[in-house]
XYZ file of C-alpha atoms in Angstrom:
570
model
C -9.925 -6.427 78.595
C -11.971 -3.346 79.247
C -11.046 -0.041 78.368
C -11.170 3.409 79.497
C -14.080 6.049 78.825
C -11.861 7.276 76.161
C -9.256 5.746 73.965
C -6.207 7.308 72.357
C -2.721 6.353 71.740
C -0.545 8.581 73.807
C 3.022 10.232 72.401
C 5.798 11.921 74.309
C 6.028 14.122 71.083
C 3.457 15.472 68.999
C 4.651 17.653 65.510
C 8.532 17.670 65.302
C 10.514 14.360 64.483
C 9.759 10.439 65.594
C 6.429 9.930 67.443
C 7.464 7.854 70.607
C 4.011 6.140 71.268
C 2.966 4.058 73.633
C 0.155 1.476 73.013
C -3.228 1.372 74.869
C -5.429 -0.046 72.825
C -6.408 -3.788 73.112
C -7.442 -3.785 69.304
C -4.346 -1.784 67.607
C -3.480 -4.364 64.612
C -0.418 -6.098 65.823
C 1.024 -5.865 62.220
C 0.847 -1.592 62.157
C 3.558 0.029 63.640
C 2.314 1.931 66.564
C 4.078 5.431 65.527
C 3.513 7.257 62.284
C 6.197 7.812 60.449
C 6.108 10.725 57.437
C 7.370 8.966 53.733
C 9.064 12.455 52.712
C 8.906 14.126 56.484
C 7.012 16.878 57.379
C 6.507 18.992 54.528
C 3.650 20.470 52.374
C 1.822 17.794 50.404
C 2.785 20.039 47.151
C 6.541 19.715 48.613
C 5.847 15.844 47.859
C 4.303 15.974 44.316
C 7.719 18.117 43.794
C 10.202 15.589 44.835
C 7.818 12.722 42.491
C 8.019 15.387 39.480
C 11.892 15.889 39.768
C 13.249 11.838 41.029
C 9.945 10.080 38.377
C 9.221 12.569 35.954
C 7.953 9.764 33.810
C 5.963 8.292 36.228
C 2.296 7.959 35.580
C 0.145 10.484 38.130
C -3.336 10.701 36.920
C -5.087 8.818 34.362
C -8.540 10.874 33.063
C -10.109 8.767 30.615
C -7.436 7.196 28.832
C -5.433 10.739 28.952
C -1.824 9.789 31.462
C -0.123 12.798 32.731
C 3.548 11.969 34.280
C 4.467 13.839 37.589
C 7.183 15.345 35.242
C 4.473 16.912 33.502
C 1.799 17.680 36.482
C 4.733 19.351 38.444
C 5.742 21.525 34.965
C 1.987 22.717 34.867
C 1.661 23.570 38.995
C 4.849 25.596 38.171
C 3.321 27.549 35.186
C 0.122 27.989 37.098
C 1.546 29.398 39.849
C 3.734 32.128 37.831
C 0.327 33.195 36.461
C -1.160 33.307 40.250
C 1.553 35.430 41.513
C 1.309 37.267 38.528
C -2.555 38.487 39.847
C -1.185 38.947 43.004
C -1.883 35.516 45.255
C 0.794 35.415 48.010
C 0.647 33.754 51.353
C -2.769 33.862 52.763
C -4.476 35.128 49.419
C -7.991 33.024 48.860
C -8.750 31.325 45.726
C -11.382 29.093 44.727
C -11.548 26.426 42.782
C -15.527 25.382 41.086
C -14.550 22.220 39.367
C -15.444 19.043 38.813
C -13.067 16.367 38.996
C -10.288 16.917 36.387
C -6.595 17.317 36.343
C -6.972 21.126 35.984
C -7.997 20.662 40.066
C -4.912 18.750 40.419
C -2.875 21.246 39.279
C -4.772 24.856 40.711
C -5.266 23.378 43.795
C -1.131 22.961 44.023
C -0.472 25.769 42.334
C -2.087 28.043 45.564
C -0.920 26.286 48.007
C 3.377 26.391 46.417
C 2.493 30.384 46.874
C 1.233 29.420 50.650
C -2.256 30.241 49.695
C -5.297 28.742 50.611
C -7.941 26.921 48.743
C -11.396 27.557 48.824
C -13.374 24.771 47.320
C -16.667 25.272 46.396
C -19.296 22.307 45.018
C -19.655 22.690 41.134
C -23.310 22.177 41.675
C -23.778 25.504 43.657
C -25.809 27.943 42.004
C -25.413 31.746 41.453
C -27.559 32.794 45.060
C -25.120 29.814 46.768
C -22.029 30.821 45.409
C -22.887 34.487 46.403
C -22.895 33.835 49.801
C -19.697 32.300 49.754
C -18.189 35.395 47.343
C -19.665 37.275 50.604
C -18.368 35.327 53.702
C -14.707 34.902 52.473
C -12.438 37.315 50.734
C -11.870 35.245 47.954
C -9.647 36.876 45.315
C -10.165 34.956 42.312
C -12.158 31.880 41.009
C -10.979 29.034 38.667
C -13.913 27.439 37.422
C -15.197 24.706 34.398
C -16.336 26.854 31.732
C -20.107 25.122 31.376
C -20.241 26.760 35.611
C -19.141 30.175 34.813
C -22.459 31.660 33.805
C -23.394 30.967 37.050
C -20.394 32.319 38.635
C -20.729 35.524 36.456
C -24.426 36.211 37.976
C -23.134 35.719 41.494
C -19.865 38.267 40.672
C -22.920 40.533 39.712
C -24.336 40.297 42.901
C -21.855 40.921 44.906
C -18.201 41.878 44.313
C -15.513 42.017 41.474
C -12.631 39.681 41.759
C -8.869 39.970 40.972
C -8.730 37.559 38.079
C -11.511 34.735 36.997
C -9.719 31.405 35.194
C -12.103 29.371 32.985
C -11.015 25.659 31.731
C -12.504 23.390 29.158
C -12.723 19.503 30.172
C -11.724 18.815 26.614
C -8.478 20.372 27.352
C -6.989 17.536 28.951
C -8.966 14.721 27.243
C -7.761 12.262 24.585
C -8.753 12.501 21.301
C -9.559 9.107 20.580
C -10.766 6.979 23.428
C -12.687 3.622 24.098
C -14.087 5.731 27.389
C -17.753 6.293 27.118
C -17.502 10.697 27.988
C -20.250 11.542 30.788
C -21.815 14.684 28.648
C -20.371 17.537 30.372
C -16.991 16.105 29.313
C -17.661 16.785 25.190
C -19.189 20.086 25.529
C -17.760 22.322 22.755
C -14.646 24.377 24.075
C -16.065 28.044 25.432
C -13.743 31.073 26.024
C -15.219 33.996 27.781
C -13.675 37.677 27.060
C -13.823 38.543 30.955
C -11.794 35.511 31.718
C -8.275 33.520 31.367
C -8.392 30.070 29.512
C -6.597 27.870 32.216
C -5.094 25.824 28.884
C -3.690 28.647 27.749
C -2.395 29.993 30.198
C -0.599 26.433 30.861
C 1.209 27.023 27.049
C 2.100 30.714 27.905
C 3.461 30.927 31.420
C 7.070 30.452 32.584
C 7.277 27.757 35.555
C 7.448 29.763 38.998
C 10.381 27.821 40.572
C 10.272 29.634 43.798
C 7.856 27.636 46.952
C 6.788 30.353 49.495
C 8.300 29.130 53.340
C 5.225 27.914 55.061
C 5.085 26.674 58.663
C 2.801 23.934 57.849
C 1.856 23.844 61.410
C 0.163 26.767 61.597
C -0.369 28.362 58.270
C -4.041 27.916 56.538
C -4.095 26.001 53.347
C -7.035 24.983 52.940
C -10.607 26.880 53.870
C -13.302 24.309 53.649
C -16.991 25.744 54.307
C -18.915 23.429 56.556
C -22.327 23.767 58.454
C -20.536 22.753 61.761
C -23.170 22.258 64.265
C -25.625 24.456 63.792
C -26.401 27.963 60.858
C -25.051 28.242 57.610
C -21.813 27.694 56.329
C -18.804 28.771 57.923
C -15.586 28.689 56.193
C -13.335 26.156 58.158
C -9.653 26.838 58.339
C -7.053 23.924 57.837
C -3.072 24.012 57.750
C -1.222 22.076 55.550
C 0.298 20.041 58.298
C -3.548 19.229 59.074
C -3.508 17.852 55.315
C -0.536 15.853 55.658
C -1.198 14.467 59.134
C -4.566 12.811 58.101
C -3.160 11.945 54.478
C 0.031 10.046 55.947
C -2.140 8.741 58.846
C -4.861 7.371 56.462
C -2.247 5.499 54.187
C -0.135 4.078 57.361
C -3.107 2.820 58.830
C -4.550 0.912 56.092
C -1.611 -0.462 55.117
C -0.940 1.211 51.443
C 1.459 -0.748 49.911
C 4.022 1.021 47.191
C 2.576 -0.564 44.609
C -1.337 0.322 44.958
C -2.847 1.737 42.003
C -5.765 3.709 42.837
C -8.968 5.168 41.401
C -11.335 8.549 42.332
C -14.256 9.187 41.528
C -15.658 10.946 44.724
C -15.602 14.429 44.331
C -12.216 15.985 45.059
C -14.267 19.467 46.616
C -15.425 17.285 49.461
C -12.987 16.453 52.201
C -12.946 12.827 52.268
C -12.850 12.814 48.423
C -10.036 15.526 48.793
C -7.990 13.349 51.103
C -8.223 10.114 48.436
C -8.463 11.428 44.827
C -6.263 14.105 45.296
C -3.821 14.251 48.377
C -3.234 10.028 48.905
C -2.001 9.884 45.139
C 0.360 12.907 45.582
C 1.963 11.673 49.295
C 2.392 8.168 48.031
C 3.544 8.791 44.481
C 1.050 6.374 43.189
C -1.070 6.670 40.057
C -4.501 7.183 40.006
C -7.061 6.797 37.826
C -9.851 10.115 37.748
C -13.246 10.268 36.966
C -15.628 13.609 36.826
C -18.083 11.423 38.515
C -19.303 7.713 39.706
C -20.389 5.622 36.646
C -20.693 1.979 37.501
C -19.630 0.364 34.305
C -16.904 2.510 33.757
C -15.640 1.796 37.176
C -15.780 -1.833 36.519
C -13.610 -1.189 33.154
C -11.243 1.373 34.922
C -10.329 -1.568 37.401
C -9.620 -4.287 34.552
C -7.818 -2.094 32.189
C -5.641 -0.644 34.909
C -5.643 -3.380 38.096
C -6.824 -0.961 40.142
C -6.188 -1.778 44.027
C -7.077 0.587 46.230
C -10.513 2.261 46.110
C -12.445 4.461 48.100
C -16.516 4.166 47.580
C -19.819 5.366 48.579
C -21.801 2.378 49.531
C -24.454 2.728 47.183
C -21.661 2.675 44.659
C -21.052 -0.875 45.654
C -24.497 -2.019 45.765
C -25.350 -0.344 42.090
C -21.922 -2.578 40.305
C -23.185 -5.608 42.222
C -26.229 -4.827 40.076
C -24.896 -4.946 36.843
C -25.669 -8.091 34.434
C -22.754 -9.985 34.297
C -21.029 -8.913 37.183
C -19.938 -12.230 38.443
C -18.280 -12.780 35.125
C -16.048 -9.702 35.438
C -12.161 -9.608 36.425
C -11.911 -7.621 39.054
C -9.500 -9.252 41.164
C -7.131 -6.861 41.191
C -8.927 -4.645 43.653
C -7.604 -5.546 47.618
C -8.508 -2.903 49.671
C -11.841 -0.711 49.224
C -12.506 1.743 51.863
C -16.291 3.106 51.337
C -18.676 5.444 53.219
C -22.501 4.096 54.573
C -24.355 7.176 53.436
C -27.901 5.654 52.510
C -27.107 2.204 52.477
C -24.824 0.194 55.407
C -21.925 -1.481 54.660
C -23.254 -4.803 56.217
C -21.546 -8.155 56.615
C -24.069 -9.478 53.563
C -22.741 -6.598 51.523
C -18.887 -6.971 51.998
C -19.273 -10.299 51.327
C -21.122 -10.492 48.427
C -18.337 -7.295 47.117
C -15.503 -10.327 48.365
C -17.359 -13.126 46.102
C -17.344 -10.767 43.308
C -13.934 -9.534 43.206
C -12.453 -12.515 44.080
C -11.175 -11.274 47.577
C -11.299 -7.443 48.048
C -12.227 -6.356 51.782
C -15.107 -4.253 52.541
C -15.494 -2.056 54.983
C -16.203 1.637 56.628
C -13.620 4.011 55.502
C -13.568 6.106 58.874
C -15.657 8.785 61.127
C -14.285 12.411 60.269
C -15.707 15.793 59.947
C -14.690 19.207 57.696
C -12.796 20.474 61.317
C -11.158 17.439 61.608
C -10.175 17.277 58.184
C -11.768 14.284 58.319
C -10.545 10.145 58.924
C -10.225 10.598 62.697
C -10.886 6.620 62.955
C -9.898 3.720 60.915
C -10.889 -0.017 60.781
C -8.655 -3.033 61.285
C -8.777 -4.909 58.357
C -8.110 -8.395 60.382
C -10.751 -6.998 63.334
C -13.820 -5.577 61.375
C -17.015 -4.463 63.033
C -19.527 -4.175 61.208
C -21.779 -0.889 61.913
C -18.870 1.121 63.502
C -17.147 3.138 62.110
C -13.356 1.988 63.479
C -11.136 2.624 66.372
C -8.985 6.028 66.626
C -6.451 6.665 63.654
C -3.153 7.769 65.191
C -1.904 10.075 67.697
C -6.042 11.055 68.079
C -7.995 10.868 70.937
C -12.130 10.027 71.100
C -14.154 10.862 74.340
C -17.601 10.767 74.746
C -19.214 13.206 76.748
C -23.046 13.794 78.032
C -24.013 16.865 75.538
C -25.730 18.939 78.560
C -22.906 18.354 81.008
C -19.862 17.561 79.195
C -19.058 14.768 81.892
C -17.380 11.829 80.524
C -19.112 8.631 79.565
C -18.315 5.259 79.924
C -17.902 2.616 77.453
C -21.598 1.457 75.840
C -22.846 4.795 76.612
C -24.087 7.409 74.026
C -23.009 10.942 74.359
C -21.608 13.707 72.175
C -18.430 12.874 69.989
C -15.164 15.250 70.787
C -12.045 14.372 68.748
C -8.484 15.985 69.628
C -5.740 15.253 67.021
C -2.589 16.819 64.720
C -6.110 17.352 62.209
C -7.759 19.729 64.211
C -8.897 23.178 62.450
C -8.022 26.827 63.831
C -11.519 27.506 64.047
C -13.935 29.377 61.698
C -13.352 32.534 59.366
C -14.254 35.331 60.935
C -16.440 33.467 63.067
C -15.088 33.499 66.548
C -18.577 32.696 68.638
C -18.822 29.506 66.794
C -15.442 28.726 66.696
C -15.742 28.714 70.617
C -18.589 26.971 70.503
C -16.782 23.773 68.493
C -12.867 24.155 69.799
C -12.620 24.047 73.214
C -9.265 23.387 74.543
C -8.042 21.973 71.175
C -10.859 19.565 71.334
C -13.410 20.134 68.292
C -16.961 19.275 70.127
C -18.773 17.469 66.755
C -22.012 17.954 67.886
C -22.442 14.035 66.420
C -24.012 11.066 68.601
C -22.168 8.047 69.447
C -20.486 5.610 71.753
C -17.140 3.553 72.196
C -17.424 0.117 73.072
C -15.592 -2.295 75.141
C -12.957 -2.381 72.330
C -12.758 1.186 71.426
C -14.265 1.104 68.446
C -16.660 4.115 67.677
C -20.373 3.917 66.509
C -22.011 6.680 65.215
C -25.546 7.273 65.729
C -26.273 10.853 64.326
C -26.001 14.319 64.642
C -27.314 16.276 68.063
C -28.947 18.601 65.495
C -30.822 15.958 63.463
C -32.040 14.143 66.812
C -35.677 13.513 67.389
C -37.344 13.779 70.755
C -40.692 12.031 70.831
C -42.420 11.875 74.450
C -39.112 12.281 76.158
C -37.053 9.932 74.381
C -34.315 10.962 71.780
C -34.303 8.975 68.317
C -31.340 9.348 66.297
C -32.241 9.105 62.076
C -29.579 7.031 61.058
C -30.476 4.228 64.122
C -34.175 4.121 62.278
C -32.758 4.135 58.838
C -30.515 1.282 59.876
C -33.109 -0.875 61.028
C -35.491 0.286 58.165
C -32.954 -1.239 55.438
C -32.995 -4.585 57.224
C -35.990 -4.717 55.538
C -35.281 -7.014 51.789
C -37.642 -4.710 49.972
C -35.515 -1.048 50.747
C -33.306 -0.115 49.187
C -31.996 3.007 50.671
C -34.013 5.082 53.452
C -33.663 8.447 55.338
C -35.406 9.425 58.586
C -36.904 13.207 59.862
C -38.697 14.451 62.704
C -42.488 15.890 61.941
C -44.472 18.050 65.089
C -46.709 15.829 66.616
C -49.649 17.533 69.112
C -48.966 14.820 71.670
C -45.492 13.574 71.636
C -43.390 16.773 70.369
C -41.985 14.637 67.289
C -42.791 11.563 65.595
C -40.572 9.777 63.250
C -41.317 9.774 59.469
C -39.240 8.176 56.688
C -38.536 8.449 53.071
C -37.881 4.999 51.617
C -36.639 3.470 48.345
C -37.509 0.257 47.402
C -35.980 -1.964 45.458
C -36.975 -2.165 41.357
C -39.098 -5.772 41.716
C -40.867 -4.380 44.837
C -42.168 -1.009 43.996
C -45.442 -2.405 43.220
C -45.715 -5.344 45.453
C -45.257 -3.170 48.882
C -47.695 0.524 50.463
C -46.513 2.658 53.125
C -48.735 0.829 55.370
C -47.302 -2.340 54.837
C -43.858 -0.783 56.111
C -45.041 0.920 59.219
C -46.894 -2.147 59.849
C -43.099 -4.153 59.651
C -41.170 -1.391 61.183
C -43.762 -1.621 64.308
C -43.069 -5.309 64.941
C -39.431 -4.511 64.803
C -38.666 -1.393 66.273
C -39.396 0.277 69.644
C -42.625 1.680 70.442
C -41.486 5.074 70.537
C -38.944 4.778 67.589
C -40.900 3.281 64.283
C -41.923 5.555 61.926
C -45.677 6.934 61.923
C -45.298 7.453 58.483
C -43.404 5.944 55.437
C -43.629 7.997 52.215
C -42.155 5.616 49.245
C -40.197 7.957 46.703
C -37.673 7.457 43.402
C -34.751 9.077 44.872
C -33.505 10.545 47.681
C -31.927 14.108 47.255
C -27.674 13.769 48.445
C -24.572 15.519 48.347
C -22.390 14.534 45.358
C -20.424 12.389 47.506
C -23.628 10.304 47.981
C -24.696 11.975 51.695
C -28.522 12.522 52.267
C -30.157 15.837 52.523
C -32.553 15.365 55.171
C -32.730 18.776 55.414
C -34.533 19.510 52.158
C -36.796 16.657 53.429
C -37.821 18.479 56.097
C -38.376 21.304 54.007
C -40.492 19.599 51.524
């Protein structure tokens, strides 16, 4: 059956009540209902950790090494937090930030803003003090709850620019155990700091009254959420979600993959990035379900996490995968528990070999691409069939969304097979960009959000993503997309992982060069030459790499995505 130059499911409805949909896709899993249906209704996600707090208050939520919190408890602390917010002044609309690793004191501020209808400004707990002072600068951010072992850096970027409201400072230790068989990641047992030009978070948790009030939001169309993204071109620009946004692609992402009330899940992405947002932090609180928290990937205690608690559901960075299939002994480990593990290719591809060998080890899980999404989108605008996987795509449209493909010079339509730009249109899409409104024209056009990503649907409707138009290289004419050369680079037994930029050549514009890591027993066996030399017999003329540099590591994101831009810089 072939399908249309775009593929969507269409509804006579879109926002208010049942979804009547209509089905048009050949490959929509015959076991998912075709219409999404809201567990609670529609309602602010901290709406839904209020209802768990008040009908399970004894209820496991979070689990951060060893330490449980009930939703009895999480809701009692959102409450106290927010009395201290509105104390300061936060009301509907007010800015706050949140530099934190993962740790339940996220949980709770990030809840605590939004039951006052503010928004939430994450910001990576790896920025420095020039980083965070352009954010400080682009968004009138009124106060900043950070990890006390980031605050010196916050301090020197307050310096530089502007005074804020309040500044909220919290000790990891705070909310640890005091005796536990966990193996602490360093920053966790850092003595307990205080600062005199800040509030202790703990404290203020021990001293506050709960705030029983929640402000009246119109989920539809007020901001909860500002999320600074790169878009499609510049620096970062501050991208504004509503809560319904959050909900939509939370309730959308659990229909479609078929969460069961009974999952028990685990986080370790980081909760500041979207997609690690939308798991660690938002999936546990619409589904009720407890979750086990980590400040960061660790392979062995991942592998523990999942025996001690049968862990089910997980969402992964590839390379996480690859690095527990490396541990001695794996084979011997219980990890049957685990069913479902959604997980991102960023470095290395989630390939047929890999989600197999991840089946054989935990006794049955499925493997496979968690879903194609963007910061505008707020992310997991697709979504793979577990019963019809493809391998190298990244899914077919997650409800009520609609992909098109469209010729990036022209914006005409193209068909099926073809590559083109990506434009998404769903109940996710942003209101545009902070005080930003030539961009935000540039990227939402009609309440379509133009990605400035490479791709194509196939025959099926399933969408495969071939890079960004930003990061595409034009050598003699033709246009090379890095993550089509890194894919065929780590076919290669002896790579590991492998990321792709365009250098100035005199004669063809741009040739391709690559950054590879090998694996440990081949570092010494393999040159550079001896990889161009393979990537020339199996690659297009125009498309292998004229040069290979072999390196340790290749600089990412916390959530594992390459920087190819500070290879380019380099």
């Amino acid at each position: 059956m072939k399908i249309q130059n775009y593929i969507t499911i269409s509804t006579i409805t879109l926002f208010g009540g049942m979804k009547m949909v209509e089905k048009t896709r050949p490959y929509w899993p015959a076991q998912l209902p075709a219409e999404l249906a809201y567990l609670q209704g529609e309602k602010p996600l901290f709406a839904y950790l209020e209802q768990h707090g008040k009908t399970k208050p004894s209820a496991t939520a979070y689990i951060f090494y060893g330490a449980e919190i009930t939703w009895g408890a999480l809701l009692n602390y959102v409450n106290r937090f927010s009395n201290y917010l509105a104390g300061k002044g936060v009301k509907k609309g007010s800015c706050v930030a949140l530099y934190l690793q993962n740790c339940p004191q996220y949980i709770i501020a990030h809840f605590a803003i939004q039951k006052l209808g503010g928004i939430v400004v994450p910001l990576n707990p790896m920025f420095k003090e020039n980083e965070l002072a352009y954010y400080l600068e682009e968004a009138p951010i009124e106060g900043i709850i950070a990890g006390s072992e980031g605050y010196p850096q916050v301090k020197k970027a307050i310096e530089k620019t502007r005074t804020l409201a309040f500044n909220v400072t919290t000790n990891f230790e705070d909310f640890l155990p005091q005796k536990s068989e966990w193996k602490f990641p360093e920053e966790l047992i850092l003595p307990k700091q205080t600062f005199t030009d800040t509030d202790d978070f703990y404290e203020i948790l021990q001293t506050e009254l709960p705030y029983e009030k929640n402000e009246d939001v119109n989920i539809w169309n007020d901001v909860g959420l500002m999320v600074f993204t790169s878009g499609t071109t510049g620096r970062p620009k501050g991208a504004l979600l509503t809560y319904g946004n959050a909900l939509f692609k939370t309730a959308a992402t659990v229909q479609a993959n078929g969460m069961s009330d009974q999952e028990i899940l685990m986080a370790s992405a980081p909760l500041c990035h979207i997609a690690g947002m939308v798991m660690g932090l938002n999936t546990p609180v619409y589904t009720g379900r407890p979750c086990v928290l980590f400040t960061r990937f660790d392979p062995l205690g991942t592998v523990e996490a999942i025996e001690k608690y049968a862990v089910s559901f997980w969402y992964s960075i590839a390379p996480m995968n690859w690095a527990i299939l490396q541990l001695p002994g794996i084979s011997e480990r219980n990890l049957s528990s685990l069913k479902t593990n959604l997980a991102t290719s960023f470095g290395v591809q989630i390939t047929k070999e890999l989600a197999e060998n991840w089946r054989a080890v935990t006794k049955g899980c499925a493997l496979y691409e968690a879903s194609y999404g963007l910061s505008e989108t707020h992310t997991c605008d697709t979504f793979m069939p577990k019963d019809k996987i493809k391998f190298g795509s990244c899914g077919i449209p997650i409800f009520e969304t609609t992909i098109r493909i469209i010729d990036h010079e022209t914006g005409k339509e193209q068909p099926a097979g073809k590559q083109g730009e990506i434009v998404v249109k769903s109940p996710g899409v942003f209101k545009g960009y902070l005080n930003r409104p030539d961009a935000t024209a540039a990227t939402l056009k009609d309440g379509w959000v133009h990605t400035g990503d490479i791709g194509y649907l196939d025959e099926d409707g399933y969408l495969f993503f071939l890079g960004r138009v930003k990061e595409m290289i034009k050598s003699s004419g033709y246009s090379i997309f890095p993550e089509d050369v890194e894919a065929l680079l780590n076919l290669h037994p002896a790579i590991r992982q492998s990321a792709v930029i365009g250098v100035p050549d005199p004669v063809k514009g741009e040739v391709v060069k690559a950054f590879v890591v090998l694996h440990e027993l081949q570092k010494d066996t393999l040159t550079a030459a001896d990889l161009i030399q393979w990537a020339k017999e199996t690659m297009a003329a125009y498309k292998y790499p004229r040069y290979i540099e072999i390196i340790y590591q290749l600089p990412a994101t916390p959530s594992g995505k390459v920087l190819r831009k500070l290879l380019k810089e380099e």
